Amino acid sequence: MSRYTAAAEAELDGITFRAWQGSHYVTLAEVLVRLGSFGLGLTWRVEIDEMVDPRCAEIERLSEGDGLDTLTLLSLTTPGYQLIDAEACGFAGGELVVVLTEFDSSFWDVRASDGAVLRELARHFAVRPLARTSNTPARP
């Protein structure tokens, strides 16, 4: 995936949950909404490995450079928009604070600097915690 993946795995706590919750596919739009106020002011850079919809290339193009704001990204990922192998990295003031990785339309891996965000997602989806890849102490 992106160049940010290693940093996220080393520095951010995370959870994984199935993209299919029963017969319902959890879209990027739904995950963005579940971020709540934490996600509103972020700037996003998105990489999509499998271009299954014309909007994929547009999202990648628009997220280059300065990135996309959350509401614009949300408007481009309306309900029903399914991703295959994609990563959305959210930045606050240039610092990576959340990474949303979708694997093969099967799993979401969410890493975030704010544990409350992960707890909110865990309340709504069957999740499993992810370990960090470094000895960096956990953030409160």
Short mmCIF file of N, CA and C in Angstrom, two decimals:
data_model
loop_
_atom_site.label_atom_id
_atom_site.label_comp_id
_atom_site.label_asym_id
_atom_site.label_seq_id
_atom_site.Cartn_x
_atom_site.Cartn_y
_atom_site.Cartn_z
N MET A 1 0.83 -1.18 0.00
CA MET A 1 0.00 0.00 0.00
C MET A 1 0.88 1.25 0.00
N SER A 2 0.47 2.27 0.73
CA SER A 2 1.14 3.57 0.65
C SER A 2 2.41 3.61 1.48
N ARG A 3 3.13 4.67 1.28
CA ARG A 3 4.37 4.88 2.05
C ARG A 3 4.08 5.16 3.52
N TYR A 4 2.83 5.44 3.86
CA TYR A 4 2.46 5.76 5.24
C TYR A 4 2.15 4.51 6.07
N THR A 5 2.01 3.36 5.43
CA THR A 5 1.59 2.15 6.14
C THR A 5 2.54 1.78 7.26
N ALA A 6 3.84 1.78 7.00
CA ALA A 6 4.81 1.39 8.03
C ALA A 6 4.75 2.32 9.23
N ALA A 7 4.63 3.61 8.98
CA ALA A 7 4.54 4.58 10.09
C ALA A 7 3.28 4.32 10.90
N ALA A 8 2.17 4.06 10.22
CA ALA A 8 0.91 3.81 10.93
C ALA A 8 1.00 2.56 11.78
N GLU A 9 1.59 1.50 11.24
CA GLU A 9 1.71 0.26 11.98
C GLU A 9 2.61 0.42 13.20
N ALA A 10 3.60 1.28 13.11
CA ALA A 10 4.53 1.48 14.22
C ALA A 10 4.00 2.44 15.28
N GLU A 11 3.21 3.42 14.87
CA GLU A 11 2.85 4.50 15.79
C GLU A 11 1.39 4.54 16.22
N LEU A 12 0.50 3.89 15.49
CA LEU A 12 -0.93 4.03 15.77
C LEU A 12 -1.54 2.70 16.20
N ASP A 13 -2.40 2.75 17.20
CA ASP A 13 -3.17 1.58 17.58
C ASP A 13 -4.21 1.32 16.49
N GLY A 14 -4.71 0.09 16.44
CA GLY A 14 -5.67 -0.19 15.39
C GLY A 14 -6.59 -1.35 15.69
N ILE A 15 -7.57 -1.49 14.82
CA ILE A 15 -8.53 -2.59 14.86
C ILE A 15 -8.75 -3.08 13.44
N THR A 16 -9.24 -4.30 13.33
CA THR A 16 -9.64 -4.86 12.05
C THR A 16 -11.06 -5.38 12.19
N PHE A 17 -11.85 -5.18 11.14
CA PHE A 17 -13.19 -5.77 11.13
C PHE A 17 -13.55 -6.17 9.72
N ARG A 18 -14.47 -7.09 9.61
CA ARG A 18 -14.91 -7.57 8.30
C ARG A 18 -15.63 -6.46 7.55
N ALA A 19 -15.31 -6.34 6.27
CA ALA A 19 -15.98 -5.36 5.43
C ALA A 19 -17.44 -5.76 5.20
N TRP A 20 -17.68 -7.05 5.21
CA TRP A 20 -19.06 -7.54 5.09
C TRP A 20 -19.55 -7.89 6.47
N GLN A 21 -20.52 -7.15 6.95
CA GLN A 21 -21.18 -7.41 8.23
C GLN A 21 -22.51 -8.07 7.87
N GLY A 22 -22.52 -9.40 7.85
CA GLY A 22 -23.68 -10.12 7.34
C GLY A 22 -23.77 -9.89 5.84
N SER A 23 -24.91 -9.39 5.37
CA SER A 23 -25.07 -9.11 3.94
C SER A 23 -24.80 -7.64 3.61
N HIS A 24 -24.36 -6.87 4.61
CA HIS A 24 -24.11 -5.44 4.43
C HIS A 24 -22.63 -5.17 4.25
N TYR A 25 -22.25 -4.49 3.15
CA TYR A 25 -20.86 -4.08 2.93
C TYR A 25 -20.64 -2.73 3.58
N VAL A 26 -19.63 -2.63 4.43
CA VAL A 26 -19.28 -1.39 5.11
C VAL A 26 -18.42 -0.56 4.15
N THR A 27 -18.97 0.55 3.68
CA THR A 27 -18.29 1.39 2.70
C THR A 27 -17.33 2.37 3.37
N LEU A 28 -16.46 2.96 2.56
CA LEU A 28 -15.58 4.01 3.07
C LEU A 28 -16.41 5.16 3.62
N ALA A 29 -17.51 5.49 2.96
CA ALA A 29 -18.38 6.56 3.45
C ALA A 29 -18.86 6.26 4.86
N GLU A 30 -19.24 5.02 5.12
CA GLU A 30 -19.73 4.66 6.44
C GLU A 30 -18.62 4.76 7.49
N VAL A 31 -17.41 4.33 7.14
CA VAL A 31 -16.30 4.44 8.08
C VAL A 31 -15.97 5.90 8.35
N LEU A 32 -15.98 6.73 7.31
CA LEU A 32 -15.72 8.16 7.49
C LEU A 32 -16.74 8.79 8.44
N VAL A 33 -18.00 8.45 8.28
CA VAL A 33 -19.04 9.01 9.15
C VAL A 33 -18.81 8.56 10.60
N ARG A 34 -18.41 7.31 10.79
CA ARG A 34 -18.17 6.79 12.14
C ARG A 34 -16.98 7.46 12.82
N LEU A 35 -16.11 8.13 12.06
CA LEU A 35 -15.00 8.87 12.68
C LEU A 35 -15.50 10.07 13.45
N GLY A 36 -16.70 10.54 13.14
CA GLY A 36 -17.30 11.66 13.86
C GLY A 36 -16.48 12.93 13.73
N SER A 37 -16.50 13.74 14.77
CA SER A 37 -15.82 15.03 14.72
C SER A 37 -14.30 14.89 14.57
N PHE A 38 -13.75 13.75 14.99
CA PHE A 38 -12.32 13.51 14.82
C PHE A 38 -11.92 13.60 13.35
N GLY A 39 -12.77 13.12 12.46
CA GLY A 39 -12.43 13.07 11.04
C GLY A 39 -12.76 14.31 10.25
N LEU A 40 -13.56 15.22 10.80
CA LEU A 40 -14.05 16.36 10.01
C LEU A 40 -12.97 17.29 9.49
N GLY A 41 -11.98 17.61 10.28
CA GLY A 41 -10.98 18.58 9.86
C GLY A 41 -9.76 17.98 9.18
N LEU A 42 -9.82 16.70 8.87
CA LEU A 42 -8.64 16.04 8.30
C LEU A 42 -8.49 16.30 6.81
N THR A 43 -7.26 16.13 6.35
CA THR A 43 -6.93 16.15 4.93
C THR A 43 -6.55 14.73 4.54
N TRP A 44 -7.06 14.26 3.41
CA TRP A 44 -6.91 12.85 3.03
C TRP A 44 -6.08 12.67 1.78
N ARG A 45 -5.27 11.63 1.81
CA ARG A 45 -4.58 11.14 0.61
C ARG A 45 -5.03 9.70 0.43
N VAL A 46 -5.44 9.37 -0.78
CA VAL A 46 -6.04 8.07 -1.05
C VAL A 46 -5.29 7.36 -2.17
N GLU A 47 -5.01 6.08 -1.95
CA GLU A 47 -4.43 5.23 -2.98
C GLU A 47 -5.33 4.02 -3.16
N ILE A 48 -5.65 3.71 -4.41
CA ILE A 48 -6.53 2.59 -4.72
C ILE A 48 -5.80 1.68 -5.70
N ASP A 49 -5.59 0.43 -5.29
CA ASP A 49 -4.85 -0.50 -6.14
C ASP A 49 -5.69 -1.08 -7.26
N GLU A 50 -6.97 -1.32 -7.01
CA GLU A 50 -7.82 -1.92 -8.04
C GLU A 50 -8.91 -0.92 -8.43
N MET A 51 -8.81 -0.40 -9.64
CA MET A 51 -9.74 0.62 -10.12
C MET A 51 -11.01 -0.04 -10.66
N VAL A 52 -12.03 -0.13 -9.81
CA VAL A 52 -13.26 -0.82 -10.18
C VAL A 52 -14.39 0.14 -10.55
N ASP A 53 -14.13 1.42 -10.43
CA ASP A 53 -15.15 2.44 -10.67
C ASP A 53 -14.43 3.67 -11.20
N PRO A 54 -15.04 4.41 -12.14
CA PRO A 54 -14.38 5.61 -12.67
C PRO A 54 -14.02 6.63 -11.59
N ARG A 55 -14.73 6.62 -10.48
CA ARG A 55 -14.44 7.56 -9.40
C ARG A 55 -13.11 7.27 -8.71
N CYS A 56 -12.61 6.04 -8.83
CA CYS A 56 -11.34 5.69 -8.18
C CYS A 56 -10.21 6.60 -8.65
N ALA A 57 -10.07 6.74 -9.96
CA ALA A 57 -9.00 7.58 -10.50
C ALA A 57 -9.20 9.04 -10.10
N GLU A 58 -10.45 9.49 -10.08
CA GLU A 58 -10.75 10.87 -9.68
C GLU A 58 -10.37 11.11 -8.22
N ILE A 59 -10.70 10.16 -7.36
CA ILE A 59 -10.37 10.30 -5.94
C ILE A 59 -8.86 10.36 -5.75
N GLU A 60 -8.14 9.47 -6.41
CA GLU A 60 -6.68 9.50 -6.30
C GLU A 60 -6.11 10.81 -6.81
N ARG A 61 -6.58 11.26 -7.96
CA ARG A 61 -6.08 12.50 -8.56
C ARG A 61 -6.35 13.69 -7.64
N LEU A 62 -7.56 13.79 -7.12
CA LEU A 62 -7.92 14.92 -6.26
C LEU A 62 -7.19 14.89 -4.92
N SER A 63 -6.78 13.71 -4.48
CA SER A 63 -6.13 13.62 -3.18
C SER A 63 -4.61 13.84 -3.26
N GLU A 64 -4.08 13.97 -4.47
CA GLU A 64 -2.65 14.26 -4.61
C GLU A 64 -2.37 15.69 -4.14
N GLY A 65 -1.12 15.99 -3.91
CA GLY A 65 -0.75 17.35 -3.50
C GLY A 65 -1.25 17.67 -2.11
N ASP A 66 -2.14 18.66 -2.02
CA ASP A 66 -2.65 19.11 -0.73
C ASP A 66 -3.67 18.16 -0.12
N GLY A 67 -4.18 17.21 -0.88
CA GLY A 67 -5.14 16.25 -0.37
C GLY A 67 -6.58 16.74 -0.47
N LEU A 68 -7.48 15.89 -0.02
CA LEU A 68 -8.92 16.15 -0.03
C LEU A 68 -9.42 16.42 1.38
N ASP A 69 -10.36 17.32 1.52
CA ASP A 69 -10.99 17.48 2.83
C ASP A 69 -12.01 16.34 3.02
N THR A 70 -12.40 16.11 4.24
CA THR A 70 -13.27 14.98 4.58
C THR A 70 -14.62 15.05 3.86
N LEU A 71 -15.24 16.20 3.82
CA LEU A 71 -16.55 16.28 3.19
C LEU A 71 -16.50 16.03 1.69
N THR A 72 -15.43 16.46 1.03
CA THR A 72 -15.28 16.17 -0.39
C THR A 72 -15.08 14.67 -0.60
N LEU A 73 -14.22 14.06 0.21
CA LEU A 73 -14.01 12.62 0.10
C LEU A 73 -15.31 11.88 0.35
N LEU A 74 -16.05 12.30 1.34
CA LEU A 74 -17.33 11.66 1.65
C LEU A 74 -18.29 11.78 0.47
N SER A 75 -18.32 12.94 -0.17
CA SER A 75 -19.23 13.12 -1.31
C SER A 75 -18.85 12.23 -2.50
N LEU A 76 -17.58 11.88 -2.61
CA LEU A 76 -17.12 11.02 -3.71
C LEU A 76 -17.27 9.53 -3.41
N THR A 77 -17.53 9.20 -2.15
CA THR A 77 -17.65 7.79 -1.76
C THR A 77 -19.04 7.52 -1.20
N THR A 78 -20.02 7.89 -1.97
CA THR A 78 -21.40 7.74 -1.55
C THR A 78 -21.71 6.29 -1.21
N PRO A 79 -22.75 6.06 -0.42
CA PRO A 79 -23.12 4.68 -0.07
C PRO A 79 -23.26 3.80 -1.32
N GLY A 80 -22.77 2.58 -1.19
CA GLY A 80 -22.79 1.65 -2.31
C GLY A 80 -21.49 1.63 -3.09
N TYR A 81 -20.60 2.59 -2.81
CA TYR A 81 -19.31 2.66 -3.50
C TYR A 81 -18.34 1.71 -2.81
N GLN A 82 -18.05 0.59 -3.47
CA GLN A 82 -17.22 -0.45 -2.88
C GLN A 82 -15.78 -0.33 -3.37
N LEU A 83 -14.84 -0.46 -2.44
CA LEU A 83 -13.42 -0.41 -2.77
C LEU A 83 -12.82 -1.80 -2.72
N ILE A 84 -11.76 -1.97 -3.50
CA ILE A 84 -10.97 -3.19 -3.44
C ILE A 84 -9.52 -2.76 -3.32
N ASP A 85 -8.89 -3.11 -2.23
CA ASP A 85 -7.49 -2.78 -1.97
C ASP A 85 -7.24 -1.27 -2.08
N ALA A 86 -7.60 -0.57 -1.04
CA ALA A 86 -7.45 0.89 -1.01
C ALA A 86 -6.99 1.34 0.36
N GLU A 87 -6.37 2.51 0.38
CA GLU A 87 -5.93 3.08 1.64
C GLU A 87 -6.18 4.58 1.64
N ALA A 88 -6.81 5.06 2.72
CA ALA A 88 -7.06 6.48 2.90
C ALA A 88 -6.32 6.92 4.15
N CYS A 89 -5.42 7.88 3.99
CA CYS A 89 -4.62 8.38 5.10
C CYS A 89 -5.09 9.78 5.47
N GLY A 90 -5.47 9.96 6.74
CA GLY A 90 -5.96 11.24 7.22
C GLY A 90 -4.90 11.98 8.01
N PHE A 91 -4.72 13.26 7.69
CA PHE A 91 -3.70 14.09 8.30
C PHE A 91 -4.33 15.29 9.00
N ALA A 92 -3.77 15.65 10.16
CA ALA A 92 -4.15 16.87 10.87
C ALA A 92 -2.89 17.70 11.01
N GLY A 93 -2.88 18.86 10.38
CA GLY A 93 -1.70 19.72 10.44
C GLY A 93 -0.44 19.03 9.94
N GLY A 94 -0.56 18.19 8.95
CA GLY A 94 0.59 17.50 8.37
C GLY A 94 0.98 16.22 9.08
N GLU A 95 0.34 15.92 10.22
CA GLU A 95 0.65 14.70 10.98
C GLU A 95 -0.36 13.61 10.65
N LEU A 96 0.14 12.42 10.37
CA LEU A 96 -0.72 11.27 10.10
C LEU A 96 -1.45 10.88 11.39
N VAL A 97 -2.79 10.88 11.36
CA VAL A 97 -3.56 10.57 12.57
C VAL A 97 -4.52 9.40 12.39
N VAL A 98 -4.79 9.01 11.14
CA VAL A 98 -5.67 7.86 10.91
C VAL A 98 -5.36 7.26 9.54
N VAL A 99 -5.41 5.93 9.49
CA VAL A 99 -5.24 5.21 8.23
C VAL A 99 -6.36 4.20 8.13
N LEU A 100 -7.11 4.27 7.03
CA LEU A 100 -8.20 3.35 6.75
C LEU A 100 -7.76 2.49 5.57
N THR A 101 -7.57 1.20 5.81
CA THR A 101 -7.10 0.31 4.75
C THR A 101 -8.15 -0.75 4.50
N GLU A 102 -8.55 -0.89 3.24
CA GLU A 102 -9.55 -1.88 2.84
C GLU A 102 -8.83 -2.96 2.05
N PHE A 103 -8.94 -4.20 2.52
CA PHE A 103 -8.27 -5.33 1.89
C PHE A 103 -9.26 -6.18 1.11
N ASP A 104 -9.13 -6.18 -0.20
CA ASP A 104 -9.84 -7.12 -1.07
C ASP A 104 -11.36 -7.15 -0.82
N SER A 105 -11.95 -6.05 -0.47
CA SER A 105 -13.38 -6.00 -0.14
C SER A 105 -13.75 -6.96 0.97
N SER A 106 -12.77 -7.34 1.79
CA SER A 106 -13.02 -8.33 2.83
C SER A 106 -12.85 -7.79 4.25
N PHE A 107 -11.83 -6.94 4.46
CA PHE A 107 -11.54 -6.43 5.80
C PHE A 107 -11.20 -4.95 5.76
N TRP A 108 -11.53 -4.27 6.84
CA TRP A 108 -11.05 -2.91 7.09
C TRP A 108 -10.05 -2.98 8.22
N ASP A 109 -8.91 -2.34 8.04
CA ASP A 109 -7.91 -2.15 9.08
C ASP A 109 -7.93 -0.65 9.35
N VAL A 110 -8.21 -0.28 10.58
CA VAL A 110 -8.27 1.14 10.95
C VAL A 110 -7.24 1.39 12.03
N ARG A 111 -6.36 2.34 11.79
CA ARG A 111 -5.37 2.76 12.78
C ARG A 111 -5.59 4.23 13.04
N ALA A 112 -5.56 4.60 14.32
CA ALA A 112 -5.86 6.00 14.67
C ALA A 112 -5.08 6.43 15.90
N SER A 113 -4.80 7.72 15.96
CA SER A 113 -4.09 8.28 17.11
C SER A 113 -5.02 8.48 18.31
N ASP A 114 -6.31 8.42 18.09
CA ASP A 114 -7.30 8.65 19.15
C ASP A 114 -8.03 7.34 19.45
N GLY A 115 -7.81 6.81 20.64
CA GLY A 115 -8.44 5.56 21.03
C GLY A 115 -9.95 5.62 21.05
N ALA A 116 -10.53 6.80 21.26
CA ALA A 116 -11.99 6.93 21.27
C ALA A 116 -12.57 6.61 19.90
N VAL A 117 -11.85 6.94 18.86
CA VAL A 117 -12.30 6.62 17.49
C VAL A 117 -12.36 5.11 17.32
N LEU A 118 -11.34 4.42 17.78
CA LEU A 118 -11.31 2.96 17.66
C LEU A 118 -12.42 2.32 18.50
N ARG A 119 -12.66 2.86 19.68
CA ARG A 119 -13.73 2.32 20.53
C ARG A 119 -15.09 2.53 19.87
N GLU A 120 -15.29 3.68 19.23
CA GLU A 120 -16.56 3.94 18.53
C GLU A 120 -16.77 2.93 17.41
N LEU A 121 -15.74 2.68 16.63
CA LEU A 121 -15.86 1.70 15.56
C LEU A 121 -16.11 0.30 16.13
N ALA A 122 -15.43 -0.02 17.21
CA ALA A 122 -15.59 -1.34 17.82
C ALA A 122 -17.00 -1.56 18.35
N ARG A 123 -17.67 -0.48 18.75
CA ARG A 123 -19.07 -0.61 19.20
C ARG A 123 -20.00 -1.00 18.07
N HIS A 124 -19.63 -0.67 16.85
CA HIS A 124 -20.53 -0.89 15.71
C HIS A 124 -20.17 -2.10 14.85
N PHE A 125 -18.93 -2.56 14.95
CA PHE A 125 -18.47 -3.65 14.10
C PHE A 125 -17.76 -4.70 14.94
N ALA A 126 -17.86 -5.96 14.52
CA ALA A 126 -17.12 -7.03 15.19
C ALA A 126 -15.65 -6.83 14.86
N VAL A 127 -14.83 -6.57 15.86
CA VAL A 127 -13.44 -6.18 15.61
C VAL A 127 -12.45 -7.08 16.34
N ARG A 128 -11.20 -6.96 15.92
CA ARG A 128 -10.09 -7.55 16.65
C ARG A 128 -8.99 -6.50 16.74
N PRO A 129 -8.36 -6.36 17.91
CA PRO A 129 -7.30 -5.34 18.06
C PRO A 129 -6.07 -5.74 17.27
N LEU A 130 -5.31 -4.73 16.86
CA LEU A 130 -4.07 -4.94 16.13
C LEU A 130 -2.90 -4.53 17.00
N ALA A 131 -1.82 -5.27 16.92
CA ALA A 131 -0.60 -4.93 17.65
C ALA A 131 0.21 -3.94 16.83
N ARG A 132 0.98 -3.13 17.54
CA ARG A 132 1.94 -2.25 16.87
C ARG A 132 3.14 -3.08 16.46
N THR A 133 3.89 -2.56 15.49
CA THR A 133 5.07 -3.28 15.04
C THR A 133 6.35 -2.78 15.70
N SER A 134 6.23 -1.79 16.57
CA SER A 134 7.42 -1.28 17.25
C SER A 134 7.19 -1.34 18.76
N ASN A 135 8.17 -0.93 19.51
CA ASN A 135 8.07 -0.88 20.96
C ASN A 135 7.57 0.47 21.45
N THR A 136 6.98 1.26 20.54
CA THR A 136 6.47 2.56 20.92
C THR A 136 5.37 2.39 21.95
N PRO A 137 5.42 3.11 23.07
CA PRO A 137 4.36 2.98 24.07
C PRO A 137 3.01 3.43 23.52
N ALA A 138 1.97 2.81 24.00
CA ALA A 138 0.61 3.15 23.55
C ALA A 138 0.27 4.57 23.95
N ARG A 139 -0.48 5.24 23.08
CA ARG A 139 -0.97 6.58 23.40
C ARG A 139 -2.25 6.45 24.19
N PRO A 140 -2.50 7.37 25.10
CA PRO A 140 -3.73 7.28 25.91
C PRO A 140 -4.96 7.52 25.05
#
